[in-house]
CSV table of C-alpha atoms and ligand atoms in Angstrom, one decimal:
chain,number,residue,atom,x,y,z
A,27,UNK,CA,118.1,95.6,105.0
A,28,UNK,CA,116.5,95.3,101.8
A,29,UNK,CA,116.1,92.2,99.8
A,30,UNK,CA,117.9,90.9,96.2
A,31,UNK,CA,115.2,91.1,93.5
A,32,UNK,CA,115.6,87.1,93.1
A,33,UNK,CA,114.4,87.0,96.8
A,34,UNK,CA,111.6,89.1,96.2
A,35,UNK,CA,110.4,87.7,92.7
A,36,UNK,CA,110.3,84.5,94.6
A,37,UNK,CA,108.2,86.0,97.8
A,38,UNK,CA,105.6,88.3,95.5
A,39,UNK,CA,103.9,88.2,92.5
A,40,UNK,CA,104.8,91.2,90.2
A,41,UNK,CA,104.1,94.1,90.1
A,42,UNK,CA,105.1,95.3,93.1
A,43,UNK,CA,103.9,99.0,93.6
A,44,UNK,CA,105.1,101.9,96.0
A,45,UNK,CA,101.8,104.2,96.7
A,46,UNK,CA,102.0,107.7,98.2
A,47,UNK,CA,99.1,109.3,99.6
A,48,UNK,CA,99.4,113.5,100.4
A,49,UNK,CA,95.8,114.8,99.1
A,50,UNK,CA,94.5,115.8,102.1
A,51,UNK,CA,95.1,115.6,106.1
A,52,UNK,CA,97.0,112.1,105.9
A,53,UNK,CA,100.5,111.2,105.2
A,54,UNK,CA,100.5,107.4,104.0
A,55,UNK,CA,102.6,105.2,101.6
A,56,UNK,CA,102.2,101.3,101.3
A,57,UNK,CA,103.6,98.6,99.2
A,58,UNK,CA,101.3,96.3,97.3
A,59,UNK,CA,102.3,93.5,95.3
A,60,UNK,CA,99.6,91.6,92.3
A,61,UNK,CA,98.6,89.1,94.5
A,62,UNK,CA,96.8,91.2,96.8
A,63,UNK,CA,99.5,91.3,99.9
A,64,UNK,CA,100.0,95.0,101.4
A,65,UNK,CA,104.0,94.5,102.2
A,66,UNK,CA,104.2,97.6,104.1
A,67,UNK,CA,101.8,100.1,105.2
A,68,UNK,CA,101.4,103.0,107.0
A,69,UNK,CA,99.6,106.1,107.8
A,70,UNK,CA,100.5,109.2,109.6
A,71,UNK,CA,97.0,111.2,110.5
A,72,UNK,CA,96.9,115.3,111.0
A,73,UNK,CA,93.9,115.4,113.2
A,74,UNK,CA,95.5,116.5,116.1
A,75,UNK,CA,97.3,119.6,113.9
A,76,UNK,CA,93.4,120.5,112.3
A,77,UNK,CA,91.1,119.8,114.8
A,78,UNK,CA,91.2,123.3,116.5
A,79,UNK,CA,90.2,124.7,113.1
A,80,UNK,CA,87.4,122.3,112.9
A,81,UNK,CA,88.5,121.4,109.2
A,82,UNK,CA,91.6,121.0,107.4
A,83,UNK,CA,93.7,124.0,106.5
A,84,UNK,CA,95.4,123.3,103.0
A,85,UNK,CA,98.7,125.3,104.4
A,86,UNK,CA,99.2,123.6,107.6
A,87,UNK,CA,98.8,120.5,105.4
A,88,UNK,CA,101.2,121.0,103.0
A,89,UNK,CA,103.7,121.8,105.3
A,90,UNK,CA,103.1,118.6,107.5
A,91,UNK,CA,103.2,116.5,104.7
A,92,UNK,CA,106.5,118.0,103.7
A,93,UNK,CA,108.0,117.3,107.2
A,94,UNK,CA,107.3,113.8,107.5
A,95,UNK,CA,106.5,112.3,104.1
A,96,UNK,CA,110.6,111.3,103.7
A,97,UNK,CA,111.1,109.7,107.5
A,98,UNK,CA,107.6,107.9,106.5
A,99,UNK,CA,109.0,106.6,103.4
A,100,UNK,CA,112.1,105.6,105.3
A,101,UNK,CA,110.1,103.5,107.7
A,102,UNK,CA,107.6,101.8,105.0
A,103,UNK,CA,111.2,100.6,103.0
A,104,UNK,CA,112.9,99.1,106.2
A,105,UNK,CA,109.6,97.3,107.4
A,106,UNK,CA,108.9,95.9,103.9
A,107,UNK,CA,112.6,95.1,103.9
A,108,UNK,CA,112.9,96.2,100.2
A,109,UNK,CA,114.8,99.1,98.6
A,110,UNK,CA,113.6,101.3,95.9
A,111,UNK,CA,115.3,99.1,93.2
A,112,UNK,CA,113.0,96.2,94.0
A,113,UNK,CA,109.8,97.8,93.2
A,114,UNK,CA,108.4,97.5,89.6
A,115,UNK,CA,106.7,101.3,89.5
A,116,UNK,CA,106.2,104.5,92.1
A,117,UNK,CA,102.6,105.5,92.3
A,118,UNK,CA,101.2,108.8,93.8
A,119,UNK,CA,98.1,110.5,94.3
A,120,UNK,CA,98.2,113.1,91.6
A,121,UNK,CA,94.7,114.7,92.0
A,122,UNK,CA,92.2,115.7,93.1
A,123,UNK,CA,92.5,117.3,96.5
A,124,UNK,CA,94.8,120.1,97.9
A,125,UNK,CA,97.2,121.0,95.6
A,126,UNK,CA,100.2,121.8,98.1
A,127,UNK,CA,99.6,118.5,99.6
A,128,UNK,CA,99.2,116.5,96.1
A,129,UNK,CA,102.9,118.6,95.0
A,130,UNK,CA,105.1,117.1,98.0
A,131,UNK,CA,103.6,113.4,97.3
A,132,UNK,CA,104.1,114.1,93.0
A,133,UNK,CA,107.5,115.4,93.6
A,134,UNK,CA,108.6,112.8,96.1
A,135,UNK,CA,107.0,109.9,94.6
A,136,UNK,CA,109.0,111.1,90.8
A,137,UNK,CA,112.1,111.8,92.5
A,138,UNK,CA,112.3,108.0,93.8
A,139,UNK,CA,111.2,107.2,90.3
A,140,UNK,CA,113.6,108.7,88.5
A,141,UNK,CA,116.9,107.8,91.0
A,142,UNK,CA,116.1,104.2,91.3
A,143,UNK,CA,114.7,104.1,87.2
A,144,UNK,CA,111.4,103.0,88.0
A,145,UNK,CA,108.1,104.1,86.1
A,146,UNK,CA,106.1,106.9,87.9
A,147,UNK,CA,102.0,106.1,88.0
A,148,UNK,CA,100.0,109.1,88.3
A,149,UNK,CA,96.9,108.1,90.4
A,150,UNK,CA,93.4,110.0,91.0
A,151,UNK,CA,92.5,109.7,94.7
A,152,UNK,CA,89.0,108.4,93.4
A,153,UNK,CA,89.9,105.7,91.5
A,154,UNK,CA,92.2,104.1,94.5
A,155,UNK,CA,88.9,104.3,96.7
A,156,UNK,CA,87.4,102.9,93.7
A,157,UNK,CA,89.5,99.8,93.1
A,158,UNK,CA,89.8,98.6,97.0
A,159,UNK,CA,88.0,96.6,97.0
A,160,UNK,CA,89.7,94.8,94.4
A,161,UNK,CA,92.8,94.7,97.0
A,162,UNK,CA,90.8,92.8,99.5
A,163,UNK,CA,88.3,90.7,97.3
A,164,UNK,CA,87.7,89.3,94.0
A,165,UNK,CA,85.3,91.3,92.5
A,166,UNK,CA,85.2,91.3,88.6
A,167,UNK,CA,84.6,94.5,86.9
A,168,UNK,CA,81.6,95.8,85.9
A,169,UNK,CA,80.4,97.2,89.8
A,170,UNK,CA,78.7,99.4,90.8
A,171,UNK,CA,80.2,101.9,93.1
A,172,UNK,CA,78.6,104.4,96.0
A,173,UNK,CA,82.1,106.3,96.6
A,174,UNK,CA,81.4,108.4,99.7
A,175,UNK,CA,84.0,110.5,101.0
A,176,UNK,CA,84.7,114.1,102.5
A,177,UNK,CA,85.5,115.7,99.6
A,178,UNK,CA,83.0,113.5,96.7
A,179,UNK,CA,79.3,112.0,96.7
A,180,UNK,CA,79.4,109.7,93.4
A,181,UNK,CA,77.4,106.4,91.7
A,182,UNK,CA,79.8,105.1,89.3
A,183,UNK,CA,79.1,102.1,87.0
A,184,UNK,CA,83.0,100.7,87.0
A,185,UNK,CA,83.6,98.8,83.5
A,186,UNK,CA,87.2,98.7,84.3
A,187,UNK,CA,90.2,100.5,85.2
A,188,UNK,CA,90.1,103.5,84.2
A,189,UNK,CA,87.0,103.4,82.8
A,190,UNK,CA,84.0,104.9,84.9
A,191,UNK,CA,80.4,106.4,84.0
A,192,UNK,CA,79.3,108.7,86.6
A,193,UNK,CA,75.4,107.7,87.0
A,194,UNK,CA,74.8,110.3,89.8
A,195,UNK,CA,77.0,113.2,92.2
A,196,UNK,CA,76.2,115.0,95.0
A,197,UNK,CA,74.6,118.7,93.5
A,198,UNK,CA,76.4,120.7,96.3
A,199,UNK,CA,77.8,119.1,99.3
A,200,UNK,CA,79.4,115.6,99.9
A,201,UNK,CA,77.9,113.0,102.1
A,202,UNK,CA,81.7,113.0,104.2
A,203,UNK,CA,81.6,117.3,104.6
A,204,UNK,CA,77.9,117.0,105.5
A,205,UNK,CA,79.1,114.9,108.5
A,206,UNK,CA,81.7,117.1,109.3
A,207,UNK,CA,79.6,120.4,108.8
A,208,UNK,CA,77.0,118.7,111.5
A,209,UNK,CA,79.5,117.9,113.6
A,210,UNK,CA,81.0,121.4,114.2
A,211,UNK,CA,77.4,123.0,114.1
A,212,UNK,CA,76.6,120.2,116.8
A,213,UNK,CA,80.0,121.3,119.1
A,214,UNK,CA,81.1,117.4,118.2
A,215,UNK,CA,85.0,116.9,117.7
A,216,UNK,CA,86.6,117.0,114.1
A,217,UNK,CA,86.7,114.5,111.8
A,218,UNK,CA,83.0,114.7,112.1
A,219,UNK,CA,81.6,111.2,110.6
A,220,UNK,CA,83.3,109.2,113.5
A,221,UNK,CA,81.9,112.0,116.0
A,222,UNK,CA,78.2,112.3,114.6
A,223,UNK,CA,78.1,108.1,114.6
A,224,UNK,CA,79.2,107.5,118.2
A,225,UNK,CA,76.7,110.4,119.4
A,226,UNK,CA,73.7,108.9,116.9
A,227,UNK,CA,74.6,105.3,118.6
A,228,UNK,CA,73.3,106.7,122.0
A,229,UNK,CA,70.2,108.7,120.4
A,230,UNK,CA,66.4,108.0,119.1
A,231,UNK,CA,66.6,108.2,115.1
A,232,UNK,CA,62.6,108.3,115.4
A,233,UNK,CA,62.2,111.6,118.0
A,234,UNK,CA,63.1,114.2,115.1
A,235,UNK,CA,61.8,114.1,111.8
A,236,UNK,CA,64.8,115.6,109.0
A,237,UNK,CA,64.0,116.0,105.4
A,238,UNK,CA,65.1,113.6,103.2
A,239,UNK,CA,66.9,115.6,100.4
A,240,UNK,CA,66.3,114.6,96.2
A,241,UNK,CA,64.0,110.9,98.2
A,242,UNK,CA,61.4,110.4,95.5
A,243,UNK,CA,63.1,112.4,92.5
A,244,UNK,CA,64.3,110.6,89.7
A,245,UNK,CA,67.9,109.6,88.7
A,246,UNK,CA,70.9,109.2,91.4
A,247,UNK,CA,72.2,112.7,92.4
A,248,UNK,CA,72.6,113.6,96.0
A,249,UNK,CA,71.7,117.5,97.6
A,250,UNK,CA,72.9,117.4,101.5
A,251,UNK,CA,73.3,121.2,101.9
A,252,UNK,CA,69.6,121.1,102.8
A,253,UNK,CA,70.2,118.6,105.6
A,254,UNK,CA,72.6,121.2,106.9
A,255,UNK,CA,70.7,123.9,107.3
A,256,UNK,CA,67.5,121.6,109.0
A,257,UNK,CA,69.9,120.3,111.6
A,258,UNK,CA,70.7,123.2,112.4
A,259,UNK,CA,67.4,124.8,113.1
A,260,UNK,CA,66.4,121.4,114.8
A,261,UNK,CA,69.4,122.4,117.2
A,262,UNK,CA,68.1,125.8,117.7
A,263,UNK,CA,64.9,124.9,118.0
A,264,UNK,CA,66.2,122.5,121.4
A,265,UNK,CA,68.5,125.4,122.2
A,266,UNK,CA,65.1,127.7,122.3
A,267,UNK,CA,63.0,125.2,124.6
A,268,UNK,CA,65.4,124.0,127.0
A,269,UNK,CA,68.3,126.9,127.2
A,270,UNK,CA,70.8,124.6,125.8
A,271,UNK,CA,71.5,121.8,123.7
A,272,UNK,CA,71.4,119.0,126.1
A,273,UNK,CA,73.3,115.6,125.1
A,274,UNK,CA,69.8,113.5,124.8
A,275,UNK,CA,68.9,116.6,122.1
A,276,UNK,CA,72.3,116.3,120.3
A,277,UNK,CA,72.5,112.4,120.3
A,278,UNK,CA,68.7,112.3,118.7
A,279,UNK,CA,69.6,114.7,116.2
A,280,UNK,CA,72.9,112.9,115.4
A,281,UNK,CA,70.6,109.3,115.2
A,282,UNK,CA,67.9,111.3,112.9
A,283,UNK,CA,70.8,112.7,110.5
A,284,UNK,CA,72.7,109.4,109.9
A,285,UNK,CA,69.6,107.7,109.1
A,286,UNK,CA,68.3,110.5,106.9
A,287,UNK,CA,71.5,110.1,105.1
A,288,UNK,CA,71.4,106.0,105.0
A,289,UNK,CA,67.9,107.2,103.4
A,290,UNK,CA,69.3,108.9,100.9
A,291,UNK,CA,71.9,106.3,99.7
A,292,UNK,CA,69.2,103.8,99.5
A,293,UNK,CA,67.1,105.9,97.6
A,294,UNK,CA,69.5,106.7,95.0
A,295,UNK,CA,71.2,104.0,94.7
A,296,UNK,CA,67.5,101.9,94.0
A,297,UNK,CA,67.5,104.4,90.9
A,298,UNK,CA,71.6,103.5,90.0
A,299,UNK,CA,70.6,99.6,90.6
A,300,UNK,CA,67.6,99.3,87.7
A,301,UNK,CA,70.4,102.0,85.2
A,302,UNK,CA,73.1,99.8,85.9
A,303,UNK,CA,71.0,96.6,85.4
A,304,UNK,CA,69.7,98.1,82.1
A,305,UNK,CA,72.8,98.4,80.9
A,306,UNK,CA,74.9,95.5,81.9
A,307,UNK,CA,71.8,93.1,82.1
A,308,UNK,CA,70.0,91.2,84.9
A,309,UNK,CA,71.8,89.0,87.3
A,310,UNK,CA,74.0,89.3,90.4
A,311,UNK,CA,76.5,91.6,90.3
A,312,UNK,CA,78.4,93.4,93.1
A,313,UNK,CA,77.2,96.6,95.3
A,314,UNK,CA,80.8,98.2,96.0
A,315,UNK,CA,80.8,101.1,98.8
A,316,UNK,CA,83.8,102.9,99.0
A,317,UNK,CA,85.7,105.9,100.6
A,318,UNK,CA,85.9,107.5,104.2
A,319,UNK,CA,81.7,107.6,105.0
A,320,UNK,CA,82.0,103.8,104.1
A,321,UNK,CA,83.6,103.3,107.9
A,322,UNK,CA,80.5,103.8,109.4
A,323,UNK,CA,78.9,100.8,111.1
A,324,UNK,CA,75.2,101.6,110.0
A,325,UNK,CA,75.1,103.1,106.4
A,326,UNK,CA,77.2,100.2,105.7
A,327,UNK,CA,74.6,98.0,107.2
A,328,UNK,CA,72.0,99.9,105.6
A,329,UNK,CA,73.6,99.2,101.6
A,330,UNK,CA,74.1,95.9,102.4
A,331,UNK,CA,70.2,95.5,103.5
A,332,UNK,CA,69.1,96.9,99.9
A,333,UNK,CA,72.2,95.1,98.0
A,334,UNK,CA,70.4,91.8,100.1
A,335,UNK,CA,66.8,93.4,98.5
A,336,UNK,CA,68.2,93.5,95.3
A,337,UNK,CA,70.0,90.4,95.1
A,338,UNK,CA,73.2,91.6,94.9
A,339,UNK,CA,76.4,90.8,96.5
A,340,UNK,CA,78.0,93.6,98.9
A,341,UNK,CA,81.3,94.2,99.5
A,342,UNK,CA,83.1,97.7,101.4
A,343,UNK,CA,86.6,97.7,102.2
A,344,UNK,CA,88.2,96.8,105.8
A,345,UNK,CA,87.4,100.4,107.8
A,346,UNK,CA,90.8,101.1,107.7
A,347,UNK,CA,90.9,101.0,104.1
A,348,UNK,CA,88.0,103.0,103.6
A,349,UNK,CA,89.5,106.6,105.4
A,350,UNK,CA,92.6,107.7,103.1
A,351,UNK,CA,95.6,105.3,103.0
A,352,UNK,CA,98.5,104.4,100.8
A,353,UNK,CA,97.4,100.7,99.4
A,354,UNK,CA,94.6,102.0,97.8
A,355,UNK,CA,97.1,104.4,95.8
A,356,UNK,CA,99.2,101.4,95.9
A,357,UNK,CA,97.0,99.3,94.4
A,358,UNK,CA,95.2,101.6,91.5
A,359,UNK,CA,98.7,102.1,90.3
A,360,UNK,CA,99.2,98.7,90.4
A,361,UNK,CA,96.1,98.1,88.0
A,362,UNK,CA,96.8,100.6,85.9
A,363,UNK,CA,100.6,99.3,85.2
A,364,UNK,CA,99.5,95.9,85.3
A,365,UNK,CA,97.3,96.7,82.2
A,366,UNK,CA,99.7,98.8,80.4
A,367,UNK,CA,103.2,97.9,81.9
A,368,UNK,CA,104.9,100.6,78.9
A,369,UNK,CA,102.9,103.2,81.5
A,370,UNK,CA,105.5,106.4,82.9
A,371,UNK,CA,103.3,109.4,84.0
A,372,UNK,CA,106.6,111.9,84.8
A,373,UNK,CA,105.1,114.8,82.7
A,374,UNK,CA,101.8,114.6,84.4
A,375,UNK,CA,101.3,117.1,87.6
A,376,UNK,CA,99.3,117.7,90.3
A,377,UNK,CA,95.7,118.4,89.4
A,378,UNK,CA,93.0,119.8,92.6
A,379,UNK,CA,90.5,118.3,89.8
A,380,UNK,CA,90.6,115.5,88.4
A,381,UNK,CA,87.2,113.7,87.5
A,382,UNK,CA,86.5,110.3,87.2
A,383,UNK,CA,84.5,109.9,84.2
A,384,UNK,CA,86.1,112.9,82.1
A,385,UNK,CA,82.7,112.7,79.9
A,386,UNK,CA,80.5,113.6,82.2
A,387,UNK,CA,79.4,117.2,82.5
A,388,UNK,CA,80.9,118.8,85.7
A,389,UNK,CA,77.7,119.1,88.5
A,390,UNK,CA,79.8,121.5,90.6
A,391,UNK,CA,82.9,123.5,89.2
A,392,UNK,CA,82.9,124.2,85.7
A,393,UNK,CA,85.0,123.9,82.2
A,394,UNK,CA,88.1,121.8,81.5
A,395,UNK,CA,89.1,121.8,85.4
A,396,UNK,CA,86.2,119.2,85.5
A,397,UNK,CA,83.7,118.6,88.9
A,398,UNK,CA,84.7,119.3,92.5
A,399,UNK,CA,81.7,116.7,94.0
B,22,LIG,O1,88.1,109.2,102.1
B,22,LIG,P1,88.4,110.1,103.2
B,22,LIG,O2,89.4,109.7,104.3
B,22,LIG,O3,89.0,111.5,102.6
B,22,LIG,C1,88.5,112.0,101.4
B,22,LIG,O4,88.9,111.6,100.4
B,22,LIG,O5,87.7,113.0,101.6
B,22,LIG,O6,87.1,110.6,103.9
B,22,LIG,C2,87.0,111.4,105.0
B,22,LIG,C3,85.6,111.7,105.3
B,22,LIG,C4,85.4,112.8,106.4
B,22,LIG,O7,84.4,113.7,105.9
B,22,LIG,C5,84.9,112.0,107.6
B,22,LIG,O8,84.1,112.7,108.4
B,22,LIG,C6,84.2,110.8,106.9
B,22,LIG,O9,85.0,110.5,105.8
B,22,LIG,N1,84.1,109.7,107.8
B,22,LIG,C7,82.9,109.2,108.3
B,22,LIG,C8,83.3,108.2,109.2
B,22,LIG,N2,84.6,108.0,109.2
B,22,LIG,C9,85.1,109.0,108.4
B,22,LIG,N3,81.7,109.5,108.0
B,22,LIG,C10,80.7,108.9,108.6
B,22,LIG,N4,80.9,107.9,109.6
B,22,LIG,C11,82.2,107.5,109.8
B,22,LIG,N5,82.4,106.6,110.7
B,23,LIG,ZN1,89.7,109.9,100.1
């Protein structure tokens, strides 16, 4: 069934938006409409086809999201009870992230653009984490953003769509990978974030003492590499006294890395808090934390402790809005149409990188391709 656009103008504000998400290990489309209802939503996770690697292999990716991405779309359409005619614009995630991935999700998302005469929104994956929290609240631009993900480790002052200023990045790894790294290193299952938290709810954060990486330096960029490498000698170390990692060992190391990373945020983003201030003025304005690290129970308690400190308001999307997922593609596309409605990205293609703020000077990565972290 799908319905008449008269029956939908009068259900939903327009635009309503179609957003498909292939960057990485999930499959996911939603339907969003201005007034902040998801229509439609769903997610198809590859954990299960990755997990025996430990980490997601771009290939076996591709090829996943090629199998299922059209029975997905299928589904999304019948539950929403729309066709492709009723929506106002297609939006996919066009970069950055694998590029086999981001090709089956462009190339879908165009086709359906182009046979129903629709607009195609090219999205970057960072700016639907970014605007999220618009979806579910009304927060008025400017923010300030921690986006914290697998793949990126970013402050971003937020003026408005499409227009970021990077204050700080991670200088080598990102907060999500350094999860995922101590994870496998630890013998804990893949994705590692939901792993290493369960195990650190069990341990002693105070028994092992990990160093806090850039804690004390100026400005707001992250190191975790560091952090690696201690936990893993800290794991060798228990190895060396006891002939094995025991689980007490493993569940205090876990405890002592997630609040050496909570550490971390809170140090830098103290430093982003008096830049962001300085340029936007004093007052209230709000702390947004974004991306998959954002699902975790206790740095998300942590921010909200120094947004509290600083008098700011805190806001972090619905944990099922922070891993990857189709509204937030939904929804950037959405605000980017809504602002310029003449919008058709159909010569744009898949980009792996695809910075945020295109001004700032790329941390890791180099020339025109712009910044992996
Ligand atoms: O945003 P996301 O789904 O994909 C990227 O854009 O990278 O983030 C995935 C990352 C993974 O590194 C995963 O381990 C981490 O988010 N993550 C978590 C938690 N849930 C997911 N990290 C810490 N604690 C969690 N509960
Ligand atoms: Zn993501």
């Amino acid at each position: 069934m799908t319905g008449t656009n008269d029956q939908v103008n009068q259900q939903f504000r327009r635009p309503l938006v179609l957003g498909v998400e292939t960057s990485c290990d999930e499959t996911a489309a939603a339907i969003v409409s201005a007034d902040k209802k998801i229509l439609a939503h769903r997610v198809l996770s590859q954990i299960d086809d990755h997990a025996e690697f430990g980490g997601v292999v771009p290939e076996i990716a591709a090829r996943q999201h090629i199998s299922h991405l059209d029975h997905l779309l299928k589904g999304l359409m019948d539950d929403a009870a729309l066709g492709f005619d009723d929506l106002d614009a297609i939006a996919a995630t066009t970069g950055p992230g694998l590029v086999g991935g981001l090709m089956v999700g462009v190339m879908t998302a165009k086709a359906i653009a182009r046979a129903a005469g629709k607009p195609f929104v090219a999205v970057n994956h960072l700016e639907g984490h970014a605007l999220t929290a618009r979806l579910v609240a009304d927060i008025e631009f400017p923010f300030l953003l921690l986006l914290v993900s697998g793949g990126h480790c970013q402050i971003l002052s937020v003026r408005g769509v499409g227009d970021y200023e990077r204050l700080g990045s991670t200088i080598d790894d990102a907060a999500g990978e350094a999860f995922d790294k101590t994870a496998k290193l630890l013998g804990l299952a893949y994705p590692g974030g939901p792993s290493v938290e369960k195990e650190a709810g069990k341990g002693d954060p105070a028994r092992f003492k990990l160093p806090k990486p850039m804690v004390g330096k100026p400005g707001c960029d992250f190191s975790f590499s560091g952090l690696k490498t201690a936990v893993r000698r800290l794991a060798e170390d228990c190895v060396a006294k006891r002939g094995m990692l025991y689980e007490d060992d493993r569940a205090d190391i876990c405890a002592a890395f997630q609040m050496t990373i909570g550490a971390c945020f809170k140090d830098r983003l103290r430093h982003a808090v008096a830049l962001f201030r300085a340029d936007v003025g004093a007052g209230d304005f709000p702390l947004v934390v974004a991306g998959g690290v954002a699902a975790n129970a206790y740095l998300r308690g942590e921010i909200e402790a120094l947004a509290a400190s600083e008098g700011l308001s805190f806001h972090a999307p619905p944990l099922s809005l922070c891993t990857d997922n189709g509204a937030m593609i939904a929804w950037a596309g959405l605000e980017r149409f809504r602002v310029n409605p003449g919008l058709d990205d159909r010569d744009v293609s898949a980009r792996p990188r695809w910075p945020l703020d295109e001004r700032a000077a790329p941390i890791v990565g180099s020339g025109k391709k712009g910044a992996k972290a």
